[in-house]
Short mmCIF file of C-alpha atoms in Angstrom, two decimals:
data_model
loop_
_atom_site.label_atom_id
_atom_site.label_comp_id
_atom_site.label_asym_id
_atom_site.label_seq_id
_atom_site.Cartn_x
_atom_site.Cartn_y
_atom_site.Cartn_z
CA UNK A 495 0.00 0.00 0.00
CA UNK A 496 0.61 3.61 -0.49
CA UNK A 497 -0.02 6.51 1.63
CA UNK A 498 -2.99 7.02 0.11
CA UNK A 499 -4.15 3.55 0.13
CA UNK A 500 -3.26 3.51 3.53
CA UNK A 501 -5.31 6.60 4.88
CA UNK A 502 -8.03 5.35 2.69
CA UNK A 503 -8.05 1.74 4.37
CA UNK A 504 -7.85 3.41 7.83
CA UNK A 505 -10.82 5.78 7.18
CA UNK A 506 -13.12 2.94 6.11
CA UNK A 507 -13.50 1.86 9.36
CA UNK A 508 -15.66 4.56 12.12
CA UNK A 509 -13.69 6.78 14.45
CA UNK A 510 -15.31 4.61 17.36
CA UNK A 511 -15.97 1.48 16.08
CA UNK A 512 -19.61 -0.22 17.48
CA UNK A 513 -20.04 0.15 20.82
CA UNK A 514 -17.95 -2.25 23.25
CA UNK A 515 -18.84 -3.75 26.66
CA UNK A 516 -15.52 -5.94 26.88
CA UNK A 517 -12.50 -6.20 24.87
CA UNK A 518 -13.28 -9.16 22.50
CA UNK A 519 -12.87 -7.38 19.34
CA UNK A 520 -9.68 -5.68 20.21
CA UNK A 521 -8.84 -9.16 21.13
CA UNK A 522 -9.55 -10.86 18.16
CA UNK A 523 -7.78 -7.94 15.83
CA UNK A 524 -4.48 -8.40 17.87
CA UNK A 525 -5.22 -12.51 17.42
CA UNK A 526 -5.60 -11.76 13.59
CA UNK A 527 -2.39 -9.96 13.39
CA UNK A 528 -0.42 -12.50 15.38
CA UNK A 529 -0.41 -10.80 19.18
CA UNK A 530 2.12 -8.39 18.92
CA UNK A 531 1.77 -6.76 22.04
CA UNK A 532 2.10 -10.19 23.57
CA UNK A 533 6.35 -9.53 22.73
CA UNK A 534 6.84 -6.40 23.99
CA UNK A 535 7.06 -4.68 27.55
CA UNK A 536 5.13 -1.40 28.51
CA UNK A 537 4.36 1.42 30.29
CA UNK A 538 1.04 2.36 30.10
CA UNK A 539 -0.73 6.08 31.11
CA UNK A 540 -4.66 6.66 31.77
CA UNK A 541 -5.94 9.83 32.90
CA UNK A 542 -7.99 12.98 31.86
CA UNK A 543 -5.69 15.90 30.93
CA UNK A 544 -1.43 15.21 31.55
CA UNK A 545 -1.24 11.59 29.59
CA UNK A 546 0.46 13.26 26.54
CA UNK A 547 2.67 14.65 28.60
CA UNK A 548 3.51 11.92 30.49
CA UNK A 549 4.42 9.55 27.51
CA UNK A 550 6.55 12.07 26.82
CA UNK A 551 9.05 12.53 29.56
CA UNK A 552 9.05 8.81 30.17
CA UNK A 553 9.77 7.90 26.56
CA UNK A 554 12.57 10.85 26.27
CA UNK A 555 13.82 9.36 29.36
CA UNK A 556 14.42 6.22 27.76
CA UNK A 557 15.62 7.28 24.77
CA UNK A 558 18.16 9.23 26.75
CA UNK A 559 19.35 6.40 28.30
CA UNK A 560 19.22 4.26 25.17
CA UNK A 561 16.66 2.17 25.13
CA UNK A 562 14.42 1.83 21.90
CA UNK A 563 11.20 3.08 22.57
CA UNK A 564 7.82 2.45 21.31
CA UNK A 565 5.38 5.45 21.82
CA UNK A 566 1.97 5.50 20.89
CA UNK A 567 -0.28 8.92 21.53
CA UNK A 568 -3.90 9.75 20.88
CA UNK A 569 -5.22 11.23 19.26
CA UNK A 570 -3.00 12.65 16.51
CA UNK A 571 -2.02 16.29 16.62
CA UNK A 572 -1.40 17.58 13.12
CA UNK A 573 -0.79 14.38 11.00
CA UNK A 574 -1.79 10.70 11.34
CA UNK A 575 1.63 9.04 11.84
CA UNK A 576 2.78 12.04 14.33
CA UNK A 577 1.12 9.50 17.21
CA UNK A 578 3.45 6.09 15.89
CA UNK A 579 6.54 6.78 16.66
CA UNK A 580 9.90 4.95 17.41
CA UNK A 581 12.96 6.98 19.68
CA UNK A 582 10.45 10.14 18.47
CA UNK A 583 10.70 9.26 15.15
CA UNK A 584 7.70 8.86 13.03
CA UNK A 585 6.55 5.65 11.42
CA UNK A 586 7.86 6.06 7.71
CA UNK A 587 5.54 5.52 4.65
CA UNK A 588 7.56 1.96 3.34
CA UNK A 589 6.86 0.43 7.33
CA UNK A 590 3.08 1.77 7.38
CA UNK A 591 2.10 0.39 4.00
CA UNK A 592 3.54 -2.91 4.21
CA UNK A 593 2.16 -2.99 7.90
CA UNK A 594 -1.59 -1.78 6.72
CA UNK A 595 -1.03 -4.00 3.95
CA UNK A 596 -0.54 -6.85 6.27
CA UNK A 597 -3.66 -5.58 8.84
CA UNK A 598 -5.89 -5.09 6.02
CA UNK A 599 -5.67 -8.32 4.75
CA UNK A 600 -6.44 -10.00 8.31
CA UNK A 601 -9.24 -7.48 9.54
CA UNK A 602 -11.25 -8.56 7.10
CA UNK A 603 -15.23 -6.59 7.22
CA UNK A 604 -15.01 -5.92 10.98
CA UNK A 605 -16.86 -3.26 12.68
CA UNK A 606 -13.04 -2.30 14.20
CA UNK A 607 -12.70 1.45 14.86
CA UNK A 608 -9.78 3.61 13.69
CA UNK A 609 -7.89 3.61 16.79
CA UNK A 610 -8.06 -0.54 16.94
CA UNK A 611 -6.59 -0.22 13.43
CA UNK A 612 -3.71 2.11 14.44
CA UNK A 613 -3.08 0.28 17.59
CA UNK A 614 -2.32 -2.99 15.71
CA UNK A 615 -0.13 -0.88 12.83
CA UNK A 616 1.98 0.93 15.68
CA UNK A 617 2.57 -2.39 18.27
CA UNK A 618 3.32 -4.67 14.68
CA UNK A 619 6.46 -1.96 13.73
CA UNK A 620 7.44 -2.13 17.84
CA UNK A 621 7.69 -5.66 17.69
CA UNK A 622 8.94 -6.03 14.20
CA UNK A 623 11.58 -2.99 14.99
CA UNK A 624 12.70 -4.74 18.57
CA UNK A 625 11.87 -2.21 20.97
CA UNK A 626 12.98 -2.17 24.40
CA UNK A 627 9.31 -1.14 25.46
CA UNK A 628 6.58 0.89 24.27
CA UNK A 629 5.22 3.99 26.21
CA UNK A 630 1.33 4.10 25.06
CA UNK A 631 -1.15 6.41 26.09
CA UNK A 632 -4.84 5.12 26.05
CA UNK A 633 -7.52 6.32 23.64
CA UNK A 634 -10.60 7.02 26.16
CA UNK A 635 -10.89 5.33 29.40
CA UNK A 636 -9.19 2.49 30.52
CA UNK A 637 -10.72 -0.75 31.16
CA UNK A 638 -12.37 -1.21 27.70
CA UNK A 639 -9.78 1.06 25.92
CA UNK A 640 -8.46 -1.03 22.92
CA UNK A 641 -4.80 -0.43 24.29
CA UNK A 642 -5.73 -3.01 27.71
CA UNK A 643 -5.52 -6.15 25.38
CA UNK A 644 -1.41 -5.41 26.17
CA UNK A 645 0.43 -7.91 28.76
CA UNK A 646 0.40 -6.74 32.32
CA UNK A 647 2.65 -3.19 31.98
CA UNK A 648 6.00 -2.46 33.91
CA UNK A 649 4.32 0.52 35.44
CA UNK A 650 0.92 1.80 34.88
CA UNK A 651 0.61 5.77 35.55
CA UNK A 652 -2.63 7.65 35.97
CA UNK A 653 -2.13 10.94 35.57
CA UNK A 654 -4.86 14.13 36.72
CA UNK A 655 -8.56 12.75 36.28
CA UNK A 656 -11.03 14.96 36.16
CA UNK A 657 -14.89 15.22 34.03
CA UNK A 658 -14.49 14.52 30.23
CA UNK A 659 -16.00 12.32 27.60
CA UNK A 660 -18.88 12.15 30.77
CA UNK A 661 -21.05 10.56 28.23
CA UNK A 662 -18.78 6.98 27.66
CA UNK A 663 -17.15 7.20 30.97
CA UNK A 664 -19.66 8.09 33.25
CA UNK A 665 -20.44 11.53 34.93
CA UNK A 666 -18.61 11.54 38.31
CA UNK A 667 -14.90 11.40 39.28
CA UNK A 668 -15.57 8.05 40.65
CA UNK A 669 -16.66 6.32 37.88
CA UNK A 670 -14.76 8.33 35.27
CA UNK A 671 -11.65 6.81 37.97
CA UNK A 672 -12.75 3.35 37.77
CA UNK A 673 -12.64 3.37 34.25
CA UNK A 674 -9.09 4.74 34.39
CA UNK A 675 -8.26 1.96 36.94
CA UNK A 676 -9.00 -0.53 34.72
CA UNK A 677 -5.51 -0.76 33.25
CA UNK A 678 -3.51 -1.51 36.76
CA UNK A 679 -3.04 -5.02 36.01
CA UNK A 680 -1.34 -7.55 38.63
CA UNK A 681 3.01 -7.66 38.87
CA UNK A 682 2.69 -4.14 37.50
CA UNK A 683 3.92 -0.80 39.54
CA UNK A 684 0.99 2.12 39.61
CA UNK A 685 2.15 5.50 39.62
CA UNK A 686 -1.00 8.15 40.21
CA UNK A 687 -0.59 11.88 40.08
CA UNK A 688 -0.83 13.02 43.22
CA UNK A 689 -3.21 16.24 41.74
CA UNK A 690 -5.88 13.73 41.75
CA UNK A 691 -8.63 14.00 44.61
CA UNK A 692 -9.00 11.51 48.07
CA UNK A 693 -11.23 9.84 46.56
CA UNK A 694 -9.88 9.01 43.11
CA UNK A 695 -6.91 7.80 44.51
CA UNK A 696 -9.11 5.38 47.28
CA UNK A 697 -10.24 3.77 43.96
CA UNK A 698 -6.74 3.72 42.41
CA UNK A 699 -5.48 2.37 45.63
CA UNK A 700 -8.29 -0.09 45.79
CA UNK A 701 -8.05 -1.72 42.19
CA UNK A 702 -4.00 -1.57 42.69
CA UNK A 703 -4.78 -4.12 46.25
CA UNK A 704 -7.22 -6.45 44.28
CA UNK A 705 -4.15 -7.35 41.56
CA UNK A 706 -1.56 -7.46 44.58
CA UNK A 707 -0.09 -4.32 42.59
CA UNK A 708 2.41 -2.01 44.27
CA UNK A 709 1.45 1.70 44.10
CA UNK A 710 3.23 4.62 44.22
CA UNK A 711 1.46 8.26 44.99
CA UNK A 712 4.27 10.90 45.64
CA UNK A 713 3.98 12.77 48.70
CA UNK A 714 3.21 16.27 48.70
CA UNK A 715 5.44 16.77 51.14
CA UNK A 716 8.64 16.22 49.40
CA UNK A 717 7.22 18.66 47.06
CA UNK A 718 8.63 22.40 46.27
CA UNK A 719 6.95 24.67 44.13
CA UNK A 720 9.33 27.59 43.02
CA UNK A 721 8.35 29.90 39.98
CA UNK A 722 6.68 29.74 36.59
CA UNK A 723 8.49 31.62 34.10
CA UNK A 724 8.96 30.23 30.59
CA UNK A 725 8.43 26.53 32.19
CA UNK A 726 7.86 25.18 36.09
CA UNK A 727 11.04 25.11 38.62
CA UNK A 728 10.20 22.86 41.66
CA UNK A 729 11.90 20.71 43.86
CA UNK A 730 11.08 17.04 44.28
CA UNK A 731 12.65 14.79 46.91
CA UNK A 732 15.55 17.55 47.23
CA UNK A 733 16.67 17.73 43.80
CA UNK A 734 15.40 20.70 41.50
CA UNK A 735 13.88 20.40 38.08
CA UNK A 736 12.61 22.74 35.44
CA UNK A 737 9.98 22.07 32.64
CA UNK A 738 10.29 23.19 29.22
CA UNK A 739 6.46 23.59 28.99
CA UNK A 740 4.49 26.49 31.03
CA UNK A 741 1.70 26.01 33.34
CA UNK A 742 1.84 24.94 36.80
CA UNK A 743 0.03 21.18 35.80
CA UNK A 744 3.49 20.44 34.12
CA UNK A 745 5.30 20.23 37.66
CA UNK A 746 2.55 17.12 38.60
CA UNK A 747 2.94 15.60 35.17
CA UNK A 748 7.02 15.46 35.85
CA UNK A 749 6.81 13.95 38.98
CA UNK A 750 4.33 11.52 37.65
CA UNK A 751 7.36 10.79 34.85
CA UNK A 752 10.38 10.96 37.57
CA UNK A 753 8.08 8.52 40.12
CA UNK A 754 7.73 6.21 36.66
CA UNK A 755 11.04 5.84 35.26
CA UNK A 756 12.37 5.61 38.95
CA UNK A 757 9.93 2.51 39.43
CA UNK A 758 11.27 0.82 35.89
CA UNK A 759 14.82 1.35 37.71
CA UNK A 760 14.85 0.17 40.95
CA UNK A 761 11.46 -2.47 40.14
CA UNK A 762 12.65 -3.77 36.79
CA UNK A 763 16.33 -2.74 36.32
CA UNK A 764 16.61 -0.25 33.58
CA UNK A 765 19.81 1.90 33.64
CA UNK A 766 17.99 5.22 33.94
CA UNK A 767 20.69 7.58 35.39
CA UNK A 768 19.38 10.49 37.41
CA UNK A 769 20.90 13.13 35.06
CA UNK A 770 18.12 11.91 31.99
CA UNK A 771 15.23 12.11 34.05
CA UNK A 772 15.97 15.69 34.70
CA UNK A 773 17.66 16.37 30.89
CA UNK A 774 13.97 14.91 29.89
CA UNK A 775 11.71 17.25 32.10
CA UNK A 776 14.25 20.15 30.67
CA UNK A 777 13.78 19.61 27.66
CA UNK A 778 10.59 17.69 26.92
CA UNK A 779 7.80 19.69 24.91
CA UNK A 780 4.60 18.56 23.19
CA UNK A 781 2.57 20.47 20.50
CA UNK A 782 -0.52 22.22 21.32
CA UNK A 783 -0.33 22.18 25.16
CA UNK A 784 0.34 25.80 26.23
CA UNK A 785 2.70 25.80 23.19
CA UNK A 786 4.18 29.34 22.97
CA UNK A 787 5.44 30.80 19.46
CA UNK A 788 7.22 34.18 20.38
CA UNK A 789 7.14 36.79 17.80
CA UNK A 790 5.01 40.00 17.39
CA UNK A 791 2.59 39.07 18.94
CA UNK A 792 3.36 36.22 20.94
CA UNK A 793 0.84 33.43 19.97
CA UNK A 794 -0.21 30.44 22.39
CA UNK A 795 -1.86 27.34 21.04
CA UNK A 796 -3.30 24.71 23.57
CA UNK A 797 -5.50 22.07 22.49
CA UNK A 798 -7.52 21.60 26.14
CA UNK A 799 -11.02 21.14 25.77
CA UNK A 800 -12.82 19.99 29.42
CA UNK A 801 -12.93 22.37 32.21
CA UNK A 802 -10.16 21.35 34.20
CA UNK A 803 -8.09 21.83 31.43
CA UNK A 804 -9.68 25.43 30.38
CA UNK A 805 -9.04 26.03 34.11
CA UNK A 806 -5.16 25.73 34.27
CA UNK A 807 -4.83 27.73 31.04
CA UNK A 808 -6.92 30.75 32.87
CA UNK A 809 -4.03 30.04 35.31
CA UNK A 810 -1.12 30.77 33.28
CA UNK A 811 -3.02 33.56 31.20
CA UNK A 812 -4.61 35.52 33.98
CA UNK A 813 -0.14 35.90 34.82
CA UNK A 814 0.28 37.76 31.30
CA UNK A 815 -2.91 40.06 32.49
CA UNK A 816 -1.11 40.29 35.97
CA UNK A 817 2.13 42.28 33.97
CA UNK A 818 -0.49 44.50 31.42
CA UNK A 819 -0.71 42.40 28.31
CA UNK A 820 -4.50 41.75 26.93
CA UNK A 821 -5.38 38.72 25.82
CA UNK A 822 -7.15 38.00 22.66
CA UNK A 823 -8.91 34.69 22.68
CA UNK A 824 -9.69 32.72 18.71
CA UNK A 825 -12.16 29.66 20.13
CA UNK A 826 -14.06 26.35 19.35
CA UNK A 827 -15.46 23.78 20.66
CA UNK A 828 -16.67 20.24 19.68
CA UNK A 829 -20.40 19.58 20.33
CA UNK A 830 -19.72 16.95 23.00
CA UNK A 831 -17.86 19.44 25.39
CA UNK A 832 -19.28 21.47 28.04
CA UNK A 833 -18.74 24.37 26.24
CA UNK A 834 -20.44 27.10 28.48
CA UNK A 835 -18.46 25.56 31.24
CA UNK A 836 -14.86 25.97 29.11
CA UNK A 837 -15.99 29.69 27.49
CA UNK A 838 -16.52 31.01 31.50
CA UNK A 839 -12.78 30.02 31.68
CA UNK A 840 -11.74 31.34 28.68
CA UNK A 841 -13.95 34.73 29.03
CA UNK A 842 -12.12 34.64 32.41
CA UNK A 843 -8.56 35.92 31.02
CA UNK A 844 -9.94 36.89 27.10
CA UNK A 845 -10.31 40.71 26.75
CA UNK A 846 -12.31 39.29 23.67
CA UNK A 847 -13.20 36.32 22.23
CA UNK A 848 -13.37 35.40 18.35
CA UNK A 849 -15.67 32.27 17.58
CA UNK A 850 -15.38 30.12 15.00
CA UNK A 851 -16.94 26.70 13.63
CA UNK A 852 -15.03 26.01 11.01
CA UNK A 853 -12.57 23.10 12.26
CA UNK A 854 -14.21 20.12 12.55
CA UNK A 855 -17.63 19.26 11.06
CA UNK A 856 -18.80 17.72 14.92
CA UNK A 857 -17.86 21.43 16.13
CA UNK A 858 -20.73 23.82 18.38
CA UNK A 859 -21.66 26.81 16.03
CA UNK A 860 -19.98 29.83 16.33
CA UNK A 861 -22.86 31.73 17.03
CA UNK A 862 -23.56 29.44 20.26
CA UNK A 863 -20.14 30.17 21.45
CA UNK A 864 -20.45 33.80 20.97
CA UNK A 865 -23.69 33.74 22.91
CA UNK A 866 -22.50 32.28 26.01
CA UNK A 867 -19.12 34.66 25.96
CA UNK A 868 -20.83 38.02 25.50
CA UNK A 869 -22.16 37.27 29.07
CA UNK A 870 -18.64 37.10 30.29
CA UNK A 871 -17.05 39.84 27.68
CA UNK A 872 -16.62 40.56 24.14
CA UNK A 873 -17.12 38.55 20.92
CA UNK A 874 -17.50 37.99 17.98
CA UNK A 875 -17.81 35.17 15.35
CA UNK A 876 -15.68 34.61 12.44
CA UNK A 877 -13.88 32.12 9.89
CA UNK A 878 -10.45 30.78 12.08
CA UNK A 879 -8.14 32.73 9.83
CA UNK A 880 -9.97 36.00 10.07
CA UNK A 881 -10.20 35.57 12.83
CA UNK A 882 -6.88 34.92 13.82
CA UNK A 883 -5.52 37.85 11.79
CA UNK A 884 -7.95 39.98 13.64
CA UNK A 885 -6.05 39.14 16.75
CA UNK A 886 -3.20 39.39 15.61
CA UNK A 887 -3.55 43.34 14.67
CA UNK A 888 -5.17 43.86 18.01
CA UNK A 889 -2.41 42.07 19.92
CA UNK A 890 -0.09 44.08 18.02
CA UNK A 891 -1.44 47.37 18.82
CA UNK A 892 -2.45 46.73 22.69
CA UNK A 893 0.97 44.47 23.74
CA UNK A 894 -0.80 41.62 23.68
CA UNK A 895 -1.25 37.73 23.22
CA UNK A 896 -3.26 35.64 21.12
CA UNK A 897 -4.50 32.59 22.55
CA UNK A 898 -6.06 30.16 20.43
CA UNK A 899 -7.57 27.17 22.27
CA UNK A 900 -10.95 25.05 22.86
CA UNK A 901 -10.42 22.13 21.25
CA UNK A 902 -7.05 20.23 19.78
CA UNK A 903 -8.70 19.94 16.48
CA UNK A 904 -8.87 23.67 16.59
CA UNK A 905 -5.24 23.54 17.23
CA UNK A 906 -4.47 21.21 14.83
CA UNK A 907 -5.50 23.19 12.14
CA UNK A 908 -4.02 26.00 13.54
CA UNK A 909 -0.87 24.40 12.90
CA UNK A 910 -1.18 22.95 9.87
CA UNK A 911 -2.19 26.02 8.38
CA UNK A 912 0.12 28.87 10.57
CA UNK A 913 2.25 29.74 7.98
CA UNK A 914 -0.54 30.71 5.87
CA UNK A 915 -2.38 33.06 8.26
#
């Protein structure tokens, strides 16, 4: 297969797939393909908002210290093999087609979704590439997430959980948590953000006790907050660290990675030396997750889109408003968010707000948007490069920032297209 023919044999199949009460189908893909994941070792990340970031410091880690590594992210950001990756390196076109080749021949007519499809592309080129391990990040959930057909994991790490995708995963913490706990498997190490509330982590704790799991929740204690300013500087267990990526959720998601890669040492003997941990929180960055482009005007591009999320952003923008700049917001949202909920956060640092619907066909109209912001502030809807050169001239006259957030498909075309607006 070609590129083409590849995309083209991936897009046949739904984004979802039918709807799944166990993991048989997953199953009997991965038994089609010859069990893959059955060959390799893992570390495997559930959570809300910080998974992302989580593979990767843990997989830079790694790499650092020269293991091959697997990753596997979801969803894409700005192009479909940007989530395979080996040692950060994308899955080239010659592995993918003879790979999909290979899948599409054993998948048959199956109601399999897209992300079953990519999960058995990306763990055939681990195994058939040798990797060391594989750092995947779930799709949604946990426990019926196609990515829990893998062997029990070296470490399983469950980052910040908060409400998102309510609607599949349920619509409390709780349940949203047990879904997430579903991937602690037994002889496997569970690492959970220590962000997370008492009683998420009773439920982590309790699922990690049933498999006669060990599990590791850093203590707040041997935590030191010290600035924000162009990445997070904090001390953890007396030595200090700094993130390459802003907002003050980064410092959680980095002690998530340190607790991780410090299990797969002292648990399961990897040569991590201390010295790659901290080159990988220094240097680590992901796109579209408070992703700053300095230039005149300084643009921001994060791809949040629940409330928790929306929340930290406020955080880190409400700073800018602290030291004079205004803030000029270009938003969307996808019709299955709480959108009112996200544009009160938004409204809450946005001297104004541009709307747009013009993204993603499953996007909230812009005219929705607008009508919960102008309760907050001003707005106005528009087309996402208008509006984006709008702020732009605004942010250039009144020292300000553009922030353009929402929703990561409204960041993905962002990016695909920033050189053209």
């Amino acid at each position: 297969m070609n590129f083409e023919e590849c995309m083209k044999f991936i897009s046949s199949y739904s984004r979802l797939g039918a709807k799944v009460t166990d993991l048989s189908r997953a199953r009997e893909l991965m038994e089609r393909v010859g069990n893959p994941q059955d060959k390799l070792k893992f570390v495997h990340i559930a959570g809300t908002n910080g998974k992302g970031s989580a593979v990767e410091y843990i997989s830079n880690t790694l790499i650092y210290s020269g293991y091959k590594t697997g990753q596997l992210t979801s969803p894409f950001v700005t192009h479909y093999t940007d989530r395979i990756r080996i040692d950060s390196k994308e899955i080239d076109e010659a592995s993918l087609g003879k790979i999909c080749g290979f899948v599409a021949e054993r998948a048959a007519n199956r109601e399999y979704s897209q992300f079953e499809i990519t999960m058995a592309i990306a763990f055939l080129w681990f195994e058939r590439e040798k990797c060391d391990i594989a750092v995947v990040e779930t799709g949604i959930g946990g426990l019926l997430d196609s990515t829990n057909v893998i062997p029990p994991p070296l470490v399983s790490v469950i980052t910040s959980i908060s409400l998102d995708h309510t609607a599949i995963l349920g619509d409390t913490l709780e349940k949203i948590a047990e879904q997430k706990a579903g991937i602690i498997k037994e002889n496997s190490v569970t690492v959970v953000s220590m962000d997370n509330c008492e009683s998420v982590c009773e439920i982590i704790g309790k699922k990690a006790a049933e498999v006669k799991g060990a599990l590791v929740k850093p203590n707040p204690n041997d935590l030191e907050y010290l600035s924000s300013d162009g990445g997070v500087s904090f001390i953890y267990k007396g030595k200090r660290y700094k993130t390459a990526m802003s907002g003050d959720f980064q410092m959680f998601n980095a002690v998530n990675a340190i607790e991780a890669c410090t299990q797969l040492r002292n648990v399961w003997g990897f040569e991590i030396p201390d010295e790659n941990i901290s080159k990988a929180v220094s240097e680590t960055s992901v796109q579209a997750r408070m992703q700053y482009f300095n230039g005149n005007p300084t643009i921001v591009v994060d791809g949040g889109h629940n409330p928790d999320a929306l929340s930290q952003l406020s955080k880190e923008m409400r700073r800018h408003k602290a030291d004079g700049r205004k803030i000029y917001a270009v938003t969307g949202a996808s019709e299955t968010k709480d959108y009112r909920c996200n544009m009160a956060y938004i409204c809450d640092f946005a001297d104004k707000v541009y709307c747009v619907d013009d993204f993603s066909e499953s996007c909230i109209s812009a005219e929705k948007l607008a009508e919960a912001a102008l309760r907050h502030t001003e707005a106005e809807t528009s087309t996402l490069f208008i509006a984006v050169r709008k702020a732009k001239s605004l942010a250039r006259r009144n020292n300000g920032i553009v922030v353009i957030c929402g929703s990561l498909y409204l960041a993905s075309m962002y990016l695909n297209n920033m050189d053209k607006i």
